XYZ file of C-alpha atoms in Angstrom:
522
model
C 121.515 46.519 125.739
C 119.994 46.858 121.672
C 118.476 43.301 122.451
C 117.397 44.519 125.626
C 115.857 47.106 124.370
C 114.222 45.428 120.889
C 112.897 42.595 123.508
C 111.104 45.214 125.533
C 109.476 46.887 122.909
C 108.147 43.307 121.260
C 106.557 42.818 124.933
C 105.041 46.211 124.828
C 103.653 45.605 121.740
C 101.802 42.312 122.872
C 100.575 43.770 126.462
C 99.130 46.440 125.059
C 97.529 44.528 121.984
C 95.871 42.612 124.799
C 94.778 45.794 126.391
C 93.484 47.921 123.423
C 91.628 44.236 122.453
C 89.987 44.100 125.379
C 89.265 48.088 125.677
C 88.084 48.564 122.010
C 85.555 45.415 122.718
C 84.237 47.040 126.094
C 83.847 49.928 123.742
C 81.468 48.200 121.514
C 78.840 48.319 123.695
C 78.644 52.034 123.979
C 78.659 52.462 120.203
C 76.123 50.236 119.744
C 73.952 52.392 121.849
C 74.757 55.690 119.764
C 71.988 55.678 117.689
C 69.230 55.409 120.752
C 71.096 57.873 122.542
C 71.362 61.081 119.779
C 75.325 60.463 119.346
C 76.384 61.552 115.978
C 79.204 59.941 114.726
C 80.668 62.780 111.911
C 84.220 63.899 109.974
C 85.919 66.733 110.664
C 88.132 68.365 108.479
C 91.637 68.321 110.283
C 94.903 70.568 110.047
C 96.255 70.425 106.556
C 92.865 68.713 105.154
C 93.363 65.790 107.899
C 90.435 63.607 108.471
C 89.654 63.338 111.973
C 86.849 60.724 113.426
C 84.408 62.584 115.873
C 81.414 61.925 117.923
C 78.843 64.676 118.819
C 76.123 64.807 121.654
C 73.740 67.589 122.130
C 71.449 68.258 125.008
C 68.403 66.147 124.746
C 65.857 68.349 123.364
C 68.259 70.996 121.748
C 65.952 72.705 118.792
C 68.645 75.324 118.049
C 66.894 78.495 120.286
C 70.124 78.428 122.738
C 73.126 77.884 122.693
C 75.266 75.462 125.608
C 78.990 75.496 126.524
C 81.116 73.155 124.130
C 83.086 70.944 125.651
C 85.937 69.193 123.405
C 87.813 65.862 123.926
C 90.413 64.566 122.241
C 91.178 60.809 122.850
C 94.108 59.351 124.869
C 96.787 57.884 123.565
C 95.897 54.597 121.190
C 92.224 54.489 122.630
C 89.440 54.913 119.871
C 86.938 57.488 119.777
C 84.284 55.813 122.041
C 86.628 56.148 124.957
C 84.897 58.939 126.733
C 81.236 58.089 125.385
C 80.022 57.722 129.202
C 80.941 60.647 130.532
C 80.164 62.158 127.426
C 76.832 61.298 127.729
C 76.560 62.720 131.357
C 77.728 65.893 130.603
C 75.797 66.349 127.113
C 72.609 65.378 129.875
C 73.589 68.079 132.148
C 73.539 70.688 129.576
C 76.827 70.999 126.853
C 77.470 69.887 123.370
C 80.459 67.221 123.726
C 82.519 66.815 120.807
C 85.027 63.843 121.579
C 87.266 63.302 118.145
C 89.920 60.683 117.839
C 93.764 62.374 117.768
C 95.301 62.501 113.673
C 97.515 59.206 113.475
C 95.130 56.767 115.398
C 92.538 54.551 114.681
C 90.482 55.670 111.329
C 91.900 59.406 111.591
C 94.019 60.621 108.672
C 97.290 61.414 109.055
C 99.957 60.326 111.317
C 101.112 60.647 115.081
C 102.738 64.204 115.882
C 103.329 63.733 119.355
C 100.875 67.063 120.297
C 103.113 68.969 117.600
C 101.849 71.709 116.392
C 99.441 69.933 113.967
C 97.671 68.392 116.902
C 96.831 71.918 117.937
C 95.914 73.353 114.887
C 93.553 69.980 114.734
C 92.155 71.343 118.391
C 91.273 74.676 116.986
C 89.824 73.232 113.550
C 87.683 70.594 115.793
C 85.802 74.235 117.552
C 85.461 75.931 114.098
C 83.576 73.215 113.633
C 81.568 72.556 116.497
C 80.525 76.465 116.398
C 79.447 75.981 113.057
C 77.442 72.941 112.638
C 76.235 72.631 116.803
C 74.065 74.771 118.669
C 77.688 75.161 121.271
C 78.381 78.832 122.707
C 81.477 80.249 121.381
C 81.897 82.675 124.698
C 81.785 79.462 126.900
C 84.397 76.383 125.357
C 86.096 74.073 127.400
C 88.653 70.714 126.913
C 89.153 67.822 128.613
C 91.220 64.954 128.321
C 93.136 61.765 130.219
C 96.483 61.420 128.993
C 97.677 62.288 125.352
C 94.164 64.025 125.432
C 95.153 66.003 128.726
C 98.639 67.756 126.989
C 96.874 68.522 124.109
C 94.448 70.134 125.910
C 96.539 72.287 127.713
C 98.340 73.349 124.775
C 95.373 74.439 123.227
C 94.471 76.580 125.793
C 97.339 78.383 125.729
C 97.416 78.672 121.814
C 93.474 79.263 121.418
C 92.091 82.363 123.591
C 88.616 80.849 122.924
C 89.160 77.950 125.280
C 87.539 79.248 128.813
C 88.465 75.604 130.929
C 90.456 73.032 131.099
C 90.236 69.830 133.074
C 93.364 67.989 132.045
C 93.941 64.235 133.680
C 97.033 62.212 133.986
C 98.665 64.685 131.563
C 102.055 66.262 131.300
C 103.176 69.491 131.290
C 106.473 68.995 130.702
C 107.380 66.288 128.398
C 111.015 66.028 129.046
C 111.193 65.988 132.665
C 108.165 63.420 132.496
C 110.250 60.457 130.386
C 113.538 62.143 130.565
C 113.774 63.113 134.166
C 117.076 63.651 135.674
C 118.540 63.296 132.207
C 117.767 59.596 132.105
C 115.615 57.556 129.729
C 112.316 55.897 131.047
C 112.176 53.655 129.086
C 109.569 51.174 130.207
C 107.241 54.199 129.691
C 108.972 54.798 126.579
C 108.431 51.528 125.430
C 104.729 51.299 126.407
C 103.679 54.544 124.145
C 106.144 53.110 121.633
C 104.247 49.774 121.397
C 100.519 51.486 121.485
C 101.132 53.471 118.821
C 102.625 50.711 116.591
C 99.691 48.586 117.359
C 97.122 51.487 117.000
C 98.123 54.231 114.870
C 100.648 55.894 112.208
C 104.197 57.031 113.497
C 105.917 60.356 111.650
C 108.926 59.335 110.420
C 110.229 62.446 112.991
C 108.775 60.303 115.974
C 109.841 56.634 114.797
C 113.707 58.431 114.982
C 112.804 60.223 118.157
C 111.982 56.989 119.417
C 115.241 55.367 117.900
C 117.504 57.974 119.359
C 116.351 57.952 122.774
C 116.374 53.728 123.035
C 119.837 54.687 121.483
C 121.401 56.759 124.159
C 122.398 58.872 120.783
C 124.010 61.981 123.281
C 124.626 64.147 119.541
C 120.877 64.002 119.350
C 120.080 65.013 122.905
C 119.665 68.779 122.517
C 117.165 67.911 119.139
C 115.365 66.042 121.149
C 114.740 68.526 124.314
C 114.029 70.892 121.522
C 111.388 68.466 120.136
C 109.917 67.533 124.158
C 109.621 71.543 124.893
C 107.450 72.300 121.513
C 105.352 69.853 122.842
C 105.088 70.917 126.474
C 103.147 73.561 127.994
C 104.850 74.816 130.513
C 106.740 76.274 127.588
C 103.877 78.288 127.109
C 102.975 79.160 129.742
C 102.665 82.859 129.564
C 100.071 83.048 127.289
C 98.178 80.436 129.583
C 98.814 82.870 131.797
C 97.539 85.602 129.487
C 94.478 83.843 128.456
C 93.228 83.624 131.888
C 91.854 79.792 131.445
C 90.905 77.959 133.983
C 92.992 75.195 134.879
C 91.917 72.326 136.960
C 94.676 69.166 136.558
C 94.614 65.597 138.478
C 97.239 63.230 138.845
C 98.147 59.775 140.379
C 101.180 59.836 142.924
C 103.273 56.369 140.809
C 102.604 57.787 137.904
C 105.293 55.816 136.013
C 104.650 58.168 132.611
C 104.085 61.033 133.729
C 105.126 61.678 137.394
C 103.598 64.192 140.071
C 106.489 66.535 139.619
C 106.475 68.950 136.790
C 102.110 68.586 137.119
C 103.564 70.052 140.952
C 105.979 73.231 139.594
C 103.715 73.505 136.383
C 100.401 74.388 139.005
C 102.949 76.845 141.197
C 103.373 79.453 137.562
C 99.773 79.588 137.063
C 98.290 82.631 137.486
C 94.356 82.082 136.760
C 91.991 80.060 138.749
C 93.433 76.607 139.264
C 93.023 73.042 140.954
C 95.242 70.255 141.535
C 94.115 66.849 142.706
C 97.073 64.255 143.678
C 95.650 60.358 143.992
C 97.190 56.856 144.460
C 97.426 55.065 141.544
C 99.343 55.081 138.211
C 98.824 56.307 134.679
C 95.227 56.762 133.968
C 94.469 54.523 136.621
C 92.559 57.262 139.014
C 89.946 58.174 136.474
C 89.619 54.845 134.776
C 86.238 54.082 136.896
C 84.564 56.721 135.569
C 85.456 55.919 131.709
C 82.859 53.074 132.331
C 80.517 55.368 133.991
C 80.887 54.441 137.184
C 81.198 57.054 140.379
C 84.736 58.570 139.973
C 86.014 61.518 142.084
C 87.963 62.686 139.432
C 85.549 62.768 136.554
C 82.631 64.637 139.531
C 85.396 67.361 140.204
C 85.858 67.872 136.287
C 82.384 68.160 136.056
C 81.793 70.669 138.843
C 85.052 72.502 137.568
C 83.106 72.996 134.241
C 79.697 74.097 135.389
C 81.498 77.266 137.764
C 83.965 77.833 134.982
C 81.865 77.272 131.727
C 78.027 77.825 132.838
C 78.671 80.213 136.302
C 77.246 77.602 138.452
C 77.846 79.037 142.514
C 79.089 75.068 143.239
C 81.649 76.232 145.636
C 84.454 74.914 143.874
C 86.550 78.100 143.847
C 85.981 78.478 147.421
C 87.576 74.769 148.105
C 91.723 75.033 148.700
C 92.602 74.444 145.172
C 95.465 71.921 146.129
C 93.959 68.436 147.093
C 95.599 65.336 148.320
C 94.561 61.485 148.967
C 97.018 59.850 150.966
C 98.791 56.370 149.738
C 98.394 55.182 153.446
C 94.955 56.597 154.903
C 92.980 56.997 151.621
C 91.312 60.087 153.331
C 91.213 63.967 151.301
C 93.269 67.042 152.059
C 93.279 70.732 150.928
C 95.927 73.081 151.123
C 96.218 76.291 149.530
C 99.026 75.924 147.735
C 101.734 73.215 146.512
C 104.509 74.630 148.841
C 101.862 74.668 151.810
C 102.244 70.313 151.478
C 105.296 69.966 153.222
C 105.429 72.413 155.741
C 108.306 71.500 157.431
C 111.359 69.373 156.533
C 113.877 67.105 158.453
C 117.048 65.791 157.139
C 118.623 63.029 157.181
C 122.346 62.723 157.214
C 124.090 60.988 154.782
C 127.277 60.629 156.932
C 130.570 59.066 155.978
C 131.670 57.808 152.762
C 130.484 54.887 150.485
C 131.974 53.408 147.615
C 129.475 51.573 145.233
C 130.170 49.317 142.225
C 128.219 49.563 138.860
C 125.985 47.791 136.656
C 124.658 45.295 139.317
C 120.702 45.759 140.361
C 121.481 45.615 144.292
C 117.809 43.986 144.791
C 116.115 48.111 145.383
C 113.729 49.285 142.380
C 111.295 51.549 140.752
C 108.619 47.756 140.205
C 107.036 47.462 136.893
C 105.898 50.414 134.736
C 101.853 50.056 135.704
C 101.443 46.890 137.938
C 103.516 48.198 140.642
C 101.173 51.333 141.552
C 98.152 49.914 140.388
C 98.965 46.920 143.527
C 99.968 49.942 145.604
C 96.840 51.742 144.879
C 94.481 49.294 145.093
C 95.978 46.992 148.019
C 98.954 49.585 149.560
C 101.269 47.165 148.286
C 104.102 49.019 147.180
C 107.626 47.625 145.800
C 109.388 46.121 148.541
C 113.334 45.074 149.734
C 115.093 43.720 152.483
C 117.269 46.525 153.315
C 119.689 44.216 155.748
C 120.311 42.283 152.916
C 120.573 44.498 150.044
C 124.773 43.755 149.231
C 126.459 47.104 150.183
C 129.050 46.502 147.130
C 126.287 47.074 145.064
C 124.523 49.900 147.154
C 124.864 52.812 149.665
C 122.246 53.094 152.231
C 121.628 55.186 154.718
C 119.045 55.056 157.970
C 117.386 57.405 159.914
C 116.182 56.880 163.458
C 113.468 55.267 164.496
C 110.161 56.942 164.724
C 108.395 57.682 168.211
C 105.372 58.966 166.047
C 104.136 58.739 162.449
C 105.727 60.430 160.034
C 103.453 62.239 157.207
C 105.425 62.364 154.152
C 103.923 64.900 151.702
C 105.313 66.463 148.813
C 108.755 65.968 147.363
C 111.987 64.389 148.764
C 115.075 66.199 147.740
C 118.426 64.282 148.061
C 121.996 66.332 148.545
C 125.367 64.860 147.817
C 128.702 64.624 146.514
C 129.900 62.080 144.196
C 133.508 61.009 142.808
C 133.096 58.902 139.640
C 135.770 56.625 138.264
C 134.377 57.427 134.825
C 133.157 60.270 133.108
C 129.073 59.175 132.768
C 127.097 57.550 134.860
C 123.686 56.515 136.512
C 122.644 56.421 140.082
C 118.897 55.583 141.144
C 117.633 56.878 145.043
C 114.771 54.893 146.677
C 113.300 56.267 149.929
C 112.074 53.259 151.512
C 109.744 53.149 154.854
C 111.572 50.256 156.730
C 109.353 48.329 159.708
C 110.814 46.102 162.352
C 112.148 43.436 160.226
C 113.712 45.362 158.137
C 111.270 45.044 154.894
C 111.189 48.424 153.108
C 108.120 50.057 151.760
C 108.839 52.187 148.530
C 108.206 55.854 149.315
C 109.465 57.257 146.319
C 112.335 57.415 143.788
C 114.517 58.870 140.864
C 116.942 58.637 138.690
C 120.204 60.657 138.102
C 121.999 60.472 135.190
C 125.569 62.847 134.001
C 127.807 62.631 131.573
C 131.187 64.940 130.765
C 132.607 64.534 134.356
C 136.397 64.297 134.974
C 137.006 60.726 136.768
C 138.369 61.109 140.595
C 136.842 64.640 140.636
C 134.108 65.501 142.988
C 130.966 67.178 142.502
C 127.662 67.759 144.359
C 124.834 66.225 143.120
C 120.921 67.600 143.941
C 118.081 65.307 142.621
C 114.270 65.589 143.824
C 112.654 61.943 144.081
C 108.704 62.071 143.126
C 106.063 63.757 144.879
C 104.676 61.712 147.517
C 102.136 61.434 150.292
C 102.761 58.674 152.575
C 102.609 58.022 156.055
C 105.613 56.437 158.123
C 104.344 54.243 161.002
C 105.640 54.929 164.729
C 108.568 52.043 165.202
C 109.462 52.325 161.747
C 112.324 54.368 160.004
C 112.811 55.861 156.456
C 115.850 54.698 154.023
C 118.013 55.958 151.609
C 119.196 53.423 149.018
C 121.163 54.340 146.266
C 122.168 52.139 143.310
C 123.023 52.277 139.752
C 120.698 49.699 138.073
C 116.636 49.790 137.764
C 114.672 48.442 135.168
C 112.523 51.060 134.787
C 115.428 53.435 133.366
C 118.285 53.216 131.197
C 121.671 53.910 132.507
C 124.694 54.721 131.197
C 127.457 53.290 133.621
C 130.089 51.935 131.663
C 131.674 48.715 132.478
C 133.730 48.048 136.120
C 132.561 52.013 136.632
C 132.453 53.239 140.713
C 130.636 55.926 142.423
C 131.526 57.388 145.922
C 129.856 59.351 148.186
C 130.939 61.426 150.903
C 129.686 64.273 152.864
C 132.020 67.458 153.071
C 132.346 69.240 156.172
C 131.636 72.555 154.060
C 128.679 70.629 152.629
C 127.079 67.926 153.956
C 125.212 65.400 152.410
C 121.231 64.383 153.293
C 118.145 63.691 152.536
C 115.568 66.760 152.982
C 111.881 64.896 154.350
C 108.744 67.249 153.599
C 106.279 66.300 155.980
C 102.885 67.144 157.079
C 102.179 69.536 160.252
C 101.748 67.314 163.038
């Protein structure tokens, strides 16, 4: 597993050398235009004395007699300052000073990566001192926006800084645990992708490189440090003084997120209080607002504009009148509103997990998660999800369940939760459900999925199991039928089964096992 592990994180390195190679070149040719187009390129005195890289754009024709709203951008994670020049531009035309600064522990900023510790923050905060200071930017009227690394820290400065107003935070987390250790196992694909950008790009704290070491590691004495370390650096830790600050909170997402999945964005959006928008795409990390990086039409970056200009300049655009919960399907690429997250899935049906079924370990039955990025990015762009036989998926290796078949479509929406009881053999263990939409043949369509880790368990003792799968919207043809496979092997995830390990399942009278559906109103 070590070699496994060291192999994966060499191949991280080199995909995204390739990437940031090709990004930082596309880059050029905004920064190249910087001069023509009244971008300054400055310092900014950091956290601690920390020197952190910055661009500014003012409104063309700013002569210091007004003020405009501030906006503030901190850069994703591994990208260099330029990343958000287009946008930046559109927004400093349309009347704010931009600030855009690149993170402490990248590129040419000082110090090194903190993981949106509380340095990060304190950077945030020092970044508007400045910009209040030395830009004609109106301290009653400050917003932040970011994609990614730049989306959490947003948030968290939001909720530490009273001065920030609005926050449009994209493909972010709000809950860094349950985003790359969800049901208490390691992601480590995703893992190993930030692990590789930031060796290739930027400065590692000696806390993160051994953050990084014990969770490749499986090091179970360092679990509770590291939950503790995740929750500093999560949000929805804070969010009472979010709450308290009354910020506006508008936050987008892409359904295969394989970094940060739909869920805790999902329960994160149902404890705010203030005004607030969620927007729920195909796609994977980043992938949704990529387009409009480059300047091109993007429905994410027009929403984060027209979020700022109610929010920031008191523009009557109509987008606190919209249902603040908005949905593009995987299958029919068309918008919905709802008022609320738990207004998604209206109803539920189950599915019965009937009988019992005895699995073997550390065999991948054929059923996975796909490839951290390529896998969504096909599914968004060509609705090409991960596929399996389910016939022939080897039930020594699997259980799977069916349900009927479907007299009429079946609109998936929301999240999946799966109910069961399970005797182990040993005391940990690793089991990974896949809902799969299964057509005539028998090829299934990946719905969704999640992993389920436990450890401390007395062998030949049952217990019940509950596990939601990610937050979905997909749409189940008539004729076709949805699947539950469960195995104990996905690439995407480490697992912990130990060697010649068996799970069963069975379904008690006194509690039945199933799968809970949230779908659409018909």
């Amino acid at each position: 597993m070590g070699h496994h592990r060291k192999a994966l994180r060499t191949t991280a390195v080199g995909a995204v050398s390739a990437t940031l190679i090709a990004g930082s070149a596309l880059g050029l040719a905004p920064a190249a235009q910087a001069a023509t187009n009244g971008v300054r390129f400055v310092d900014i005195t950091g956290d601690g004395g920390t020197t952190l890289k910055a661009n500014v754009i003012t409104p063309a024709g700013a002569d210091g007699t007004r003020r405009y709203p501030l906006l503030v951008l901190p850069t994703s994670w591994g990208l260099p300052q330029v990343e958000y020049f287009a946008q930046a531009q559109k927004l400093a035309n349309s009347g704010y000073v931009v600030v855009t600064y690149n993170v402490r522990g990248f590129w040419q900023s000082g110090g090194e990566i903190e993981v949106a510790g509380p340095p990060d923050i304190a950077d945030a905060s020092r970044v508007i001192d400045w910009a209040l200071a030395n830009t004609p930017a109106d301290a009653a009227h400050i917003g932040m926006a970011g994609v990614s690394y730049g989306a959490g820290i947003s948030l968290l400065t939001a909720a530490h800084d009273k001065r920030v107003r609005a926050v449009a935070a994209l493909s972010g987390w709000a809950d860094l645990i349950d985003s790359i250790y969800s049901g208490r196992t390691q992601h480590v694909q995703a893992a190993a992708l930030l692990d590789g950008a930031s060796i290739v790009t930027g400065r590692q704290s000696a806390e993160v490189r051994q953050i990084f070491d014990d969770f490749y590691a499986s090091n179970m004495s360092k679990e509770q440090d590291m939950i503790n370390w995740g929750k500093k650096r999560s949000v929805a830790t804070y969010v009472d003084q979010l709450n308290k600050s009354g910020a506006a909170v508008m936050m987008a997402n892409a359904w295969g997120d394989t970094v940060f999945p739909p869920n805790q964005y999902a329960d994160f959006y149902e404890k705010l209080t203030g005004p607030k928008r969620l927007e729920f795409r195909p796609g994977d990390h980043a992938t949704a607002e990529l387009t409009g990086l480059f300047g091109l039409p993007n429905d994410v970056w027009t929403d984060t504009e027209r979020w700022f200009d109610h929010y920031l300049k008191g523009e009557a655009n109509g987008i606190d009148r919209e249902l603040p919960v908005r949905l593009k399907s995987r299958s029919t690429g068309g918008y919905e509103g709802y008022p609320d997250w738990k207004s998604v899935g209206a109803t539920n049906k189950k599915i019965a997990l009937s009988g019992t079924t005895t699995i073997h370990t550390n065999v991948n039955s054929g059923a996975d998660g796909g490839v951290v990025f390529l896998s969504s990015i096909l599914d968004q762009v060509a609705q090409l999800p991960p596929v399996a036989s389910i016939p022939l998926i080897p039930r020594r290796w699997a259980g799977v369940w069916q349900s009927e078949k479907y007299a009429t479509a079946q609109r998936v929406r929301g999240t999946a939760k799966l109910h069961t009881t399970i005797t182990p053999t040993k005391e940990s263990g690793t089991l990974v459900a896949y809902l799969y939409d299964v057509g005539p043949l028998g090829l299934g369509k990946l719905v969704s999925n999640a992993p389920y880790t436990f450890h401390g368990r007395t062998p030949g003792q049952p217990f019940a199991v509950d596990l939601e799968l990610y937050s979905t919207a997909y749409d189940v043809p008539a004729g076709h039928r949805l699947a539950l496979v469960v195995d104990t092997v996905d690439p995407l995830y480490i697992e912990h089964n130990p060697s010649g390990a068996r799970l069963t399942f069975s379904s008690p009278a006194n509690d039945p096992s199933y799968v809970s559906i949230p779908l659409r109103e018909q």
